[in-house]
Amino acid sequence: MDEKIAKQVLEDVSGAVGLEEGTEGIRKILRFVCRFEPVPLHDLSRAVMIPVPVVSAVRRELEKRNIYSRKSGIVLTQKGKMLLQAIGIYSSKLPELKLEYSAPEWLGPVAKQFRSIQELRPAPDFTLDQSHVDSETSALRSAYLYEHDALGGRDLIFMGDDDLTSLAVCLLSSEYDLNIGTITVVDVDTRILRFISKSARRIGVEVNTIECDLRQGLPRNLAGRYDVFFTDPPYTINGLRLFASCGVQALRPISGRPVFLSFGSKSPNETIEAYKVISDNGLAVQEVIPAFNRYVGNQLHAGASNMIRCSTTDTFKSVTPSETEFIYTASQKKGTD
Amino acid sequence: MDEKIAKQVLEDVSGAVGLEEGTEGIRKILRFVCRFEPVPLHDLSRAVMIPVPVVSAVRRELEKRNIYSRKSGIVLTQKGKMLLQAIGIYSSKLPELKLEYSAPEWLGPVAKQFRSIQELRPAPDFTLDQSHVDSETSALRSAYLYEHDALGGRDLIFMGDDDLTSLAVCLLSSEYDLNIGTITVVDVDTRILRFISKSARRIGVEVNTIECDLRQGLPRNLAGRYDVFFTDPPYTINGLRLFASCGVQALRPISGRPVFLSFGSKSPNETIEAYKVISDNGLAVQEVIPAFNRYVGNQLHAGASNMIRCSTTDTFKSVTPSETEFIYTASQKKGTD
């Protein structure tokens, strides 16, 4: 196949789906199947970090053009292989180069206890973009917080916690006898707060829970009182802006403190926006781990999101967001709140 | 020990050394020793990502105060342990939580050949901030480029390449029969260019080498002609700005293409600057891997630097730097060029 024709196919498919990631997004979706076929749809979505319904639409277009077919997963047709070769992509013997955590066995007990505790958790409220991470992610988060000195002697605040990460931290602390300062959870959902408070007491750790809708701003008495904040904010840029800004306001103005933001992959243009929000709040990026967070049954995030670890700086400021109305996906779609 | 007294010690040591990272930097240096003592100075520097001479000065201050002592590496004294407990840090049984590459055995042949080829490389020119990565890093970079679709069918440009990463790419390509578009290397040092050109021919791959001082701007005929760029720029923010801007100018204006920046850890305030440079050039951060790049005998970077993988966007622009004079550390220090 001619390279020009192949590139035109990528253009056409991208156009037909209206893919924000453009032809490079189509190329990514094709290349992953070329390397690892047969590929289940959900694995493909997670690998390319594009939501399942979007990848599914791309698959439909590629099947229509006889490039993809199905055989216990997505595979390339002969025509598909020729198309990829025309743009320089050959199937190769090279295995995936993956970053993985080396020693998470010692996290086993934490993950196991977490799994059993969370069985009675409140059902997700999708209007609040609730969609929680799996138990392994919760346990890994607690270890990651420990690794980056967010626990020992620290006053820790969670800006929203339907993931129950605070409980994983309680379990790690009780399992390994850590010496956390204080743990505070702010959430708009009283069901979550009650559940966390009750479960923490059972673990033998005190968690302060505070009901609060951050769209009204951070309660005055919480400002400047914490060392570290953790948030997995609503999926929108406005959501990130609001939660990051409230988080920064809650911290004591000291440089070099760790801050943890979980945020899904966005199109390249929206990603620039997200990092602008981070800098604007005086946060310095230290590490970005794609697909660190795995969600249960969440298709919006492609089932995974990035862990963005930052550090506070001297240029400590929080940008008060001007648009706090449309922070949740649902309200954004409806244009109402 | 009282918490206030302990915190005052951190303040004093930070002040005595003039540590940009402040008390949190001191805390980091103390905590790592607490977890993994005895710790060699160079390991400590790499772990906290603060240059060796600076960590050494901190050690001196801590020894003076009877907090650190030496015993086949840095260890805490009894007083040191009490100080750490006062700020909430206890030694713990928890092993390090490390991200590691899962399957780099297949990179063995590339690393081995690279090691032998590079033996005759030109000696580093320190006035140009040359200080190359080790052979394992070079091999890993080539695999990382492959993993993120920077090779197959791509026209690839290296903005400076005293690391000889282009040669590792040639080796990977020849070992695994990849189908790279074209490989171009721009450098100010003709010794490097001659060495790359000659070695690549011996591997059986063509590399275009172009002598050019980017401080004069990117040569017109290179603009808009490439798909992917890779750079490990001079260590200053101005260096990053210049090399990133030239890299972006060299690319075809297509969204979603991979871009690779290696850049050392800076203080939180300078880190914000670095990410502002990245956004200003229309690049969207995709992944940040601390200490991905390991350098041979380099103390300036703490022997390691971050891999920052970005994506091009629609808001494609390159910011022409206003200050291109002081891009190298040496010229910055001397204030001359």
XYZ file of C-alpha atoms in Angstrom:
674
model
C 0.000 0.000 0.000
C 1.167 3.506 -0.770
C 2.142 5.675 2.211
C -0.125 8.496 1.056
C -3.146 6.219 0.846
C -2.380 4.785 4.279
C -2.117 8.245 5.803
C -5.404 9.217 4.168
C -7.093 6.238 5.860
C -5.821 7.488 9.232
C -7.182 10.957 8.429
C -10.542 9.528 7.388
C -10.972 7.360 10.477
C -9.889 10.171 12.777
C -12.329 12.518 11.050
C -15.210 10.013 11.104
C -14.848 9.541 14.866
C -13.957 13.165 15.571
C -10.984 11.931 17.577
C -9.361 14.716 19.607
C -6.066 12.828 19.490
C -6.152 13.004 15.675
C -4.263 10.702 13.324
C -1.636 10.009 15.967
C -4.378 8.600 18.194
C -5.467 6.264 15.380
C -1.846 5.262 14.808
C -1.492 4.446 18.516
C -4.630 2.284 18.454
C -3.383 0.451 15.361
C 0.162 -0.034 16.624
C -0.877 -1.552 19.940
C -2.977 -4.182 18.159
C -0.107 -4.833 15.750
C 2.237 -5.538 18.676
C -0.022 -7.518 20.962
C -2.913 -8.985 18.939
C -5.418 -10.357 19.798
C -6.278 -7.438 22.115
C -9.492 -7.108 24.180
C -11.175 -3.703 23.782
C -10.714 -2.715 27.434
C -6.996 -3.512 27.402
C -6.605 -1.452 24.254
C -8.426 1.481 25.838
C -6.214 1.370 28.914
C -3.026 1.004 26.866
C -3.698 4.040 24.698
C -5.419 5.920 27.559
C -8.449 6.781 25.441
C -11.939 6.047 26.855
C -13.604 2.745 25.903
C -16.555 4.242 23.961
C -14.148 6.270 21.816
C -11.838 3.331 21.109
C -14.928 1.272 20.322
C -16.016 3.857 17.731
C -12.545 3.755 16.170
C -12.705 -0.035 16.041
C -16.044 0.172 14.232
C -14.568 2.491 11.593
C -11.529 0.261 11.153
C -13.685 -2.848 10.817
C -15.818 -1.078 8.233
C -12.636 -0.492 6.210
C -11.496 -4.101 6.629
C -8.443 -3.150 8.716
C -9.475 -4.661 12.063
C -11.325 -7.894 12.569
C -12.247 -9.941 15.677
C -10.793 -13.245 16.747
C -11.010 -13.588 20.552
C -9.942 -9.947 20.609
C -9.094 -7.309 18.029
C -6.670 -8.400 15.297
C -5.315 -6.830 12.119
C -6.471 -8.100 8.738
C -3.970 -8.640 5.931
C -4.952 -5.220 4.610
C -4.419 -3.788 8.098
C -0.890 -5.171 8.203
C -0.086 -3.663 4.827
C -1.465 -0.319 5.923
C 0.771 -0.330 8.992
C 3.837 -1.323 7.006
C 3.170 1.588 4.683
C 3.578 3.979 7.635
C 6.651 2.173 8.973
C 5.112 -0.098 11.619
C 6.027 -3.771 11.468
C 5.061 -6.328 14.060
C 8.153 -6.961 16.157
C 9.386 -9.463 18.682
C 10.118 -6.728 21.192
C 8.175 -7.215 24.426
C 6.517 -4.302 26.185
C 8.867 -2.061 28.141
C 6.963 -1.604 31.364
C 7.704 0.259 34.547
C 6.588 -1.841 37.471
C 6.820 -1.741 41.220
C 9.494 -4.074 42.441
C 8.452 -5.045 45.926
C 4.764 -4.766 46.590
C 4.432 -8.177 48.325
C 4.676 -6.522 51.716
C 1.578 -4.577 50.714
C -0.418 -7.800 50.558
C -1.887 -7.547 54.074
C -2.961 -3.926 53.500
C -4.654 -4.737 50.180
C -6.375 -7.770 51.700
C -7.777 -5.905 54.696
C -8.776 -3.015 52.476
C -10.666 -5.348 50.176
C -12.703 -6.685 53.042
C -13.395 -3.285 54.647
C -14.543 -1.649 51.421
C -17.166 -4.287 50.686
C -19.749 -2.247 52.558
C -18.790 1.102 51.011
C -21.547 3.428 49.764
C -22.445 2.966 46.087
C -20.786 5.486 43.729
C -22.698 8.715 43.066
C -21.962 9.276 39.396
C -23.274 12.854 39.428
C -20.227 13.594 41.631
C -17.861 11.757 39.243
C -17.422 9.114 41.930
C -15.871 5.975 40.530
C -13.400 4.384 42.830
C -9.990 2.816 42.328
C -9.481 -0.893 42.952
C -8.094 -2.256 46.223
C -4.591 -2.788 44.813
C -4.426 0.871 43.780
C -5.539 1.995 47.239
C -2.840 -0.101 48.881
C -0.220 1.088 46.383
C -1.202 4.696 47.007
C -0.606 4.289 50.735
C 2.867 2.856 50.059
C 3.593 5.616 47.548
C 2.652 8.229 50.141
C 4.983 6.559 52.616
C 7.795 6.347 50.059
C 7.569 10.077 49.426
C 7.500 11.090 53.065
C 3.865 12.117 53.185
C 3.026 10.213 56.370
C 5.553 10.287 59.235
C 4.718 13.255 61.463
C 2.635 14.870 58.716
C -0.788 16.461 58.983
C -2.486 14.977 55.962
C -5.640 16.177 54.202
C -7.645 14.406 51.505
C -9.611 16.723 49.223
C -12.482 14.347 48.525
C -12.023 10.654 49.226
C -14.636 8.408 47.663
C -11.655 6.147 46.883
C -11.178 5.612 50.649
C -7.435 6.168 50.271
C -7.428 7.513 53.832
C -8.470 4.046 55.040
C -5.621 2.383 53.151
C -3.294 4.848 54.879
C -4.826 3.904 58.248
C -4.250 0.222 57.489
C -0.622 0.762 56.421
C -0.045 2.872 59.494
C -1.484 0.263 61.820
C 0.251 -2.649 60.036
C 3.707 -1.049 60.071
C 3.363 1.161 63.108
C 3.863 4.472 61.317
C 3.607 7.708 63.157
C 1.246 9.898 61.142
C 0.455 13.392 62.439
C -3.267 13.782 61.761
C -5.550 12.562 58.963
C -8.392 14.758 57.701
C -10.910 14.013 54.974
C -13.048 16.671 53.299
C -15.942 15.460 51.155
C -19.331 16.657 49.952
C -20.833 13.192 50.440
C -21.784 12.489 54.067
C -22.203 8.765 53.354
C -18.502 8.563 52.491
C -17.495 10.544 55.568
C -19.552 8.398 57.928
C -18.133 5.233 56.389
C -14.528 6.441 56.675
C -14.957 7.646 60.226
C -16.526 4.382 61.398
C -14.045 2.137 59.582
C -11.028 4.125 60.780
C -12.158 3.784 64.384
C -12.400 0.044 63.871
C -8.802 0.020 62.557
C -7.837 2.017 65.625
C -6.860 5.269 63.890
C -8.549 8.641 64.247
C -9.691 10.386 61.043
C -11.232 13.867 61.131
C -14.065 14.089 58.636
C -15.425 17.407 57.420
C -18.480 17.790 55.229
C -17.955 20.555 52.754
C -18.732 21.462 49.167
C -15.475 22.911 47.861
C -17.431 24.911 45.284
C -18.226 27.201 48.232
C -14.490 27.520 48.883
C -12.291 25.904 51.510
C -13.663 26.510 55.024
C -11.575 29.291 56.601
C -10.575 27.218 59.621
C -8.850 24.631 57.390
C -6.511 27.105 55.671
C -2.766 26.809 56.321
C -3.103 23.890 58.731
C -1.775 20.849 56.844
C 1.524 19.502 55.487
C 0.398 17.295 52.612
C -2.673 16.971 50.440
C -3.963 14.191 48.248
C -6.750 14.494 45.696
C -8.379 12.537 42.887
C -10.538 15.430 41.686
C -13.521 15.479 39.306
C -12.486 14.687 35.730
C -12.690 18.202 34.334
C -9.986 20.862 34.149
C -12.234 23.069 36.296
C -12.484 20.236 38.809
C -8.707 19.914 38.948
C -8.361 23.685 39.287
C -10.812 23.880 42.195
C -9.466 20.900 44.144
C -5.798 21.805 43.610
C -6.445 25.387 44.647
C -8.296 24.337 47.822
C -5.550 21.818 48.569
C -2.845 24.451 48.303
C -4.842 26.812 50.529
C -5.052 24.101 53.167
C -1.248 23.757 53.373
C 1.236 25.538 55.594
C 3.341 27.785 53.335
C 6.502 25.673 53.299
C 8.469 24.751 50.176
C 9.285 21.157 49.216
C 6.242 19.414 50.706
C 4.741 16.543 48.697
C 1.372 16.897 46.937
C -0.468 14.121 45.090
C -2.877 14.630 42.201
C -4.581 11.778 40.374
C -5.813 12.881 37.002
C -6.950 11.038 33.903
C -5.316 11.343 30.515
C -6.713 14.096 28.386
C -6.119 15.130 24.805
C -2.753 16.877 24.304
C -4.434 20.313 24.298
C -6.299 19.683 27.548
C -3.173 18.195 29.087
C -1.373 21.505 28.594
C -4.267 23.174 30.424
C -3.966 20.701 33.298
C -0.253 21.385 33.775
C -0.896 25.098 33.584
C -3.336 24.706 36.484
C -0.624 22.861 38.402
C 2.034 25.554 37.829
C -0.444 28.350 38.463
C -1.004 26.897 41.915
C 2.726 27.026 42.609
C 3.186 23.254 42.386
C 6.363 21.785 40.848
C 5.987 18.452 39.016
C 8.260 15.712 40.412
C 6.943 12.516 38.843
C 4.144 11.507 36.478
C 3.167 7.833 36.377
C 0.717 6.929 33.612
C -2.023 4.454 34.564
C -0.913 4.308 38.212
C -4.553 4.464 39.311
C -6.866 1.665 38.158
C -10.611 2.210 38.483
C -13.403 -0.274 38.971
C -15.682 -0.314 35.941
C -14.800 3.216 34.879
C -14.890 3.831 31.168
C -14.470 7.581 31.296
C -10.821 7.397 32.347
C -10.093 4.442 30.117
C -10.126 2.640 33.477
C -6.904 4.291 34.589
C -5.436 7.661 35.485
C -2.046 9.249 36.082
C -0.395 9.849 39.416
C 1.093 13.349 39.353
C 3.418 13.934 42.292
C 4.330 17.558 42.913
C 6.233 19.624 45.384
C 5.155 22.873 46.978
C 7.325 25.906 46.226
C 8.146 29.319 47.636
C 5.959 30.943 45.029
C 3.194 29.602 47.145
C -0.139 30.768 45.963
C -3.445 29.299 45.116
C -5.386 30.559 42.187
C -9.000 31.008 43.111
C -10.948 29.503 40.246
C -13.444 31.742 38.515
C -15.616 28.938 37.166
C -16.529 26.552 39.935
C -19.891 25.620 38.534
C -19.124 22.996 35.962
C -16.607 20.833 37.724
C -18.397 17.513 37.306
C -18.633 15.726 33.984
C -22.407 15.390 34.265
C -22.935 19.105 34.875
C -20.547 19.889 32.032
C -22.491 17.727 29.631
C -25.836 19.078 30.668
C -24.534 22.608 30.907
C -26.354 22.851 34.220
C -25.407 22.073 37.748
C 13.961 15.729 71.941
C 11.345 18.430 71.628
C 9.760 18.884 68.175
C 10.509 22.613 68.202
C 14.186 22.062 68.918
C 14.377 19.421 66.188
C 12.769 21.741 63.654
C 15.184 24.491 64.650
C 18.111 22.168 63.887
C 16.692 21.596 60.390
C 16.371 25.369 59.939
C 19.927 25.938 61.136
C 21.480 23.305 58.879
C 19.471 24.473 55.877
C 20.532 28.055 56.584
C 24.200 27.165 57.122
C 24.365 25.408 53.742
C 22.048 27.861 51.980
C 20.055 24.899 50.703
C 17.553 25.907 48.013
C 15.391 22.930 48.975
C 15.107 24.338 52.513
C 14.219 22.338 55.615
C 12.343 19.778 53.528
C 15.589 19.056 51.682
C 17.359 18.447 54.999
C 14.490 16.238 56.131
C 14.806 14.204 52.917
C 18.547 13.745 53.438
C 17.978 12.644 57.038
C 15.088 10.316 56.266
C 16.932 8.412 53.542
C 19.810 7.664 55.911
C 17.325 6.652 58.609
C 15.730 4.113 56.247
C 18.788 2.679 54.560
C 21.869 3.328 56.721
C 24.779 2.967 56.166
C 24.479 5.069 52.979
C 27.387 6.066 50.673
C 27.405 9.795 49.839
C 26.835 9.264 46.103
C 23.833 7.003 46.672
C 22.362 9.584 49.011
C 22.860 12.340 46.445
C 21.152 10.318 43.733
C 18.286 9.285 46.020
C 17.429 12.830 47.044
C 18.387 14.242 43.619
C 20.583 16.950 45.117
C 24.146 17.378 43.762
C 26.987 15.605 45.597
C 28.861 18.759 46.734
C 25.660 20.126 48.284
C 24.792 16.878 50.066
C 28.392 16.722 51.242
C 28.069 20.194 52.780
C 24.870 19.118 54.539
C 26.631 16.026 55.861
C 29.404 18.212 57.264
C 26.885 20.377 59.121
C 25.075 17.329 60.478
C 28.323 15.740 61.630
C 29.276 18.978 63.345
C 26.010 18.742 65.303
C 26.571 15.073 66.149
C 23.572 13.898 64.092
C 25.393 11.994 61.352
C 28.495 9.896 61.770
C 30.435 7.564 59.422
C 30.616 3.796 59.568
C 31.244 2.382 56.070
C 28.735 4.998 54.939
C 26.648 7.692 56.585
C 24.728 6.598 59.695
C 22.593 8.363 62.287
C 23.920 8.857 65.804
C 21.683 8.229 68.808
C 21.006 11.961 68.893
C 20.174 11.834 65.175
C 17.601 9.117 65.775
C 15.975 11.119 68.550
C 15.864 14.189 66.343
C 14.089 12.246 63.603
C 11.606 10.723 66.020
C 10.785 14.210 67.236
C 9.612 15.111 63.710
C 7.721 11.839 63.250
C 10.285 9.734 61.373
C 11.030 6.295 62.756
C 13.188 3.714 61.061
C 10.829 1.172 59.528
C 10.987 -2.277 58.035
C 9.347 -1.075 54.840
C 11.554 -1.686 51.802
C 11.926 0.922 49.081
C 8.998 1.176 46.688
C 10.777 1.322 43.360
C 9.560 1.561 39.808
C 11.624 -0.732 37.656
C 11.656 -1.904 34.090
C 10.249 -5.373 33.791
C 11.937 -6.845 30.752
C 15.223 -5.230 29.829
C 17.110 -8.529 29.268
C 16.423 -8.315 25.556
C 18.311 -5.023 25.639
C 21.477 -6.843 26.671
C 22.960 -7.122 23.160
C 22.333 -3.421 22.462
C 23.956 -2.315 25.724
C 26.915 -4.619 25.136
C 27.602 -3.416 21.596
C 27.095 0.169 22.693
C 29.637 -0.248 25.477
C 32.250 -1.426 23.043
C 31.536 1.228 20.384
C 31.625 4.139 22.822
C 35.063 3.269 24.164
C 36.639 5.511 21.549
C 34.226 8.415 22.003
C 35.621 11.959 22.228
C 36.355 13.135 25.774
C 33.607 15.303 27.322
C 33.891 19.060 26.775
C 32.724 20.399 30.109
C 32.361 23.972 28.829
C 29.469 22.584 26.750
C 27.941 20.783 29.767
C 28.895 17.507 28.110
C 28.729 14.642 30.561
C 27.370 11.495 29.077
C 24.934 8.868 30.310
C 26.107 5.317 30.950
C 25.690 2.526 28.401
C 22.663 1.028 30.166
C 20.866 4.374 29.975
C 21.644 4.695 26.266
C 20.232 1.234 25.594
C 17.185 1.915 27.767
C 16.565 5.183 25.939
C 16.476 3.388 22.596
C 13.915 0.904 23.959
C 11.894 3.721 25.502
C 11.811 5.499 22.145
C 10.608 2.299 20.520
C 7.975 1.729 23.209
C 6.544 5.182 22.589
C 6.433 4.896 18.824
C 9.272 7.283 18.105
C 11.081 5.015 15.651
C 8.984 3.075 13.114
C 8.624 5.226 9.995
C 9.602 8.364 11.920
C 12.018 11.092 10.898
C 13.958 11.538 14.096
C 16.152 14.470 15.138
C 18.521 14.705 18.099
C 19.124 18.235 19.368
C 22.676 17.689 20.575
C 23.900 14.150 21.130
C 27.104 13.876 23.134
C 25.335 10.928 24.813
C 25.422 9.073 21.467
C 21.778 8.058 21.923
C 21.457 8.045 18.139
C 23.973 5.187 18.025
C 21.988 3.157 20.561
C 18.967 3.684 18.312
C 21.003 2.466 15.320
C 22.005 -0.649 17.262
C 18.431 -1.403 18.363
C 17.232 -0.855 14.837
C 19.822 -3.185 13.365
C 19.368 -5.818 16.118
C 15.574 -5.967 15.828
C 15.162 -4.930 12.224
C 13.166 -1.780 12.884
C 12.136 0.476 10.095
C 13.172 3.984 11.108
C 12.475 6.856 8.716
C 15.611 9.004 8.952
C 17.979 9.854 11.809
C 19.501 13.331 12.082
C 21.886 14.656 14.709
C 22.545 18.357 15.281
C 25.510 19.265 17.480
C 27.959 22.114 17.976
C 30.845 19.681 18.514
C 32.267 18.327 15.250
C 34.198 15.597 17.080
C 30.886 14.118 18.231
C 29.351 14.369 14.776
C 32.294 12.679 13.077
C 32.269 9.893 15.647
C 28.525 9.275 15.258
C 28.652 9.342 11.490
C 31.555 6.878 11.311
C 30.151 4.500 13.933
C 26.670 4.497 12.393
C 28.104 3.541 9.012
C 29.893 0.653 10.691
C 26.564 -0.493 12.199
C 25.063 -0.202 8.736
C 22.661 2.672 9.407
C 22.755 6.132 7.859
C 22.800 9.123 10.240
C 22.698 12.699 8.922
C 24.964 14.901 10.994
C 24.675 18.673 10.980
C 27.096 21.017 12.689
C 25.251 23.911 14.183
C 25.299 26.166 17.224
C 21.642 26.414 18.231
C 22.359 29.764 19.869
C 22.313 31.095 16.298
C 18.859 29.557 15.864
C 17.764 26.404 14.062
C 18.999 26.370 10.442
C 16.035 27.313 8.226
C 16.251 24.174 6.116
C 15.653 21.970 9.173
C 12.358 23.599 10.182
C 9.158 21.531 9.945
C 10.896 18.433 8.589
C 10.860 15.901 11.439
C 8.374 13.788 13.404
C 10.114 13.330 16.734
C 12.868 15.078 18.658
C 15.065 13.986 21.519
C 17.249 16.255 23.625
C 19.346 16.205 26.783
C 19.957 19.962 26.833
C 22.450 22.037 28.830
C 21.588 22.062 32.539
C 20.162 25.577 32.718
C 16.575 26.719 32.251
C 17.804 28.860 29.350
C 19.426 25.768 27.861
C 16.179 23.833 28.117
C 14.273 26.761 26.608
C 16.609 27.043 23.616
C 16.832 23.329 22.831
C 13.100 22.691 23.329
C 12.217 25.653 21.154
C 14.570 24.545 18.350
C 13.232 21.003 18.660
C 9.645 22.150 18.264
C 10.599 24.288 15.256
C 12.143 21.240 13.620
C 8.885 19.253 13.820
C 6.039 18.980 11.342
C 3.020 20.698 12.918
C 1.074 17.563 13.868
C -0.525 16.950 17.254
C 0.204 13.867 19.369
C 3.810 13.229 18.297
C 6.247 12.086 20.997
C 8.990 14.400 22.295
C 11.710 13.436 24.787
C 13.444 15.829 27.174
C 16.066 14.736 29.687
C 16.450 17.281 32.428
C 18.038 17.199 35.862
C 16.187 17.837 39.083
C 16.099 21.443 40.114
C 14.852 23.205 43.206
C 11.036 23.389 43.374
C 11.075 27.010 42.157
C 13.261 26.248 39.148
C 11.206 23.157 38.398
C 8.128 25.334 37.940
C 10.147 27.402 35.466
C 11.161 24.276 33.556
C 7.560 23.099 33.167
C 6.525 26.576 32.110
C 9.107 26.365 29.314
C 7.600 23.027 28.296
C 4.011 24.338 28.176
C 5.086 27.564 26.496
C 6.472 25.474 23.653
C 3.111 23.747 23.234
C 4.300 20.442 24.690
C 1.958 18.331 26.851
C 3.593 16.264 29.619
C 2.828 12.531 29.356
C 5.268 10.904 31.759
C 8.045 12.010 34.106
C 10.491 9.359 35.306
C 12.885 10.539 38.024
C 16.483 9.314 37.714
C 15.812 7.552 34.395
C 19.109 8.894 33.036
C 22.298 7.897 34.850
C 25.466 9.859 34.090
C 29.077 8.805 34.220
C 30.903 10.719 36.932
C 28.520 13.657 36.871
C 28.065 15.395 40.181
C 26.082 18.339 38.895
C 22.943 16.304 38.239
C 23.413 14.194 41.337
C 24.473 11.631 38.721
C 20.947 11.282 37.375
C 18.243 13.204 35.558
C 14.557 12.894 34.743
C 13.054 11.618 31.521
C 10.216 13.951 30.572
C 8.086 12.508 27.786
C 5.755 14.975 26.105
C 3.336 15.110 23.252
C 3.027 17.811 20.626
C -0.286 19.678 20.530
C -2.388 21.752 18.170
C -1.320 24.896 19.954
C 1.904 24.295 18.176
C 4.326 27.077 18.670
C 7.856 27.536 19.688
C 8.852 30.359 21.902
C 11.978 31.995 20.613
C 14.176 32.475 23.644
C 15.332 35.990 24.389
C 18.398 34.984 26.392
C 20.447 32.487 24.474
C 23.768 33.585 25.836
C 24.006 31.867 29.168
C 22.799 28.393 28.385
C 25.794 26.489 29.704
C 26.540 26.144 33.389
C 30.096 27.383 32.951
C 29.021 30.552 31.146
C 26.333 31.107 33.765
C 28.854 30.886 36.548
C 31.371 33.106 34.869
C 28.713 35.453 33.568
C 30.516 35.344 30.241
C 30.216 33.162 27.232
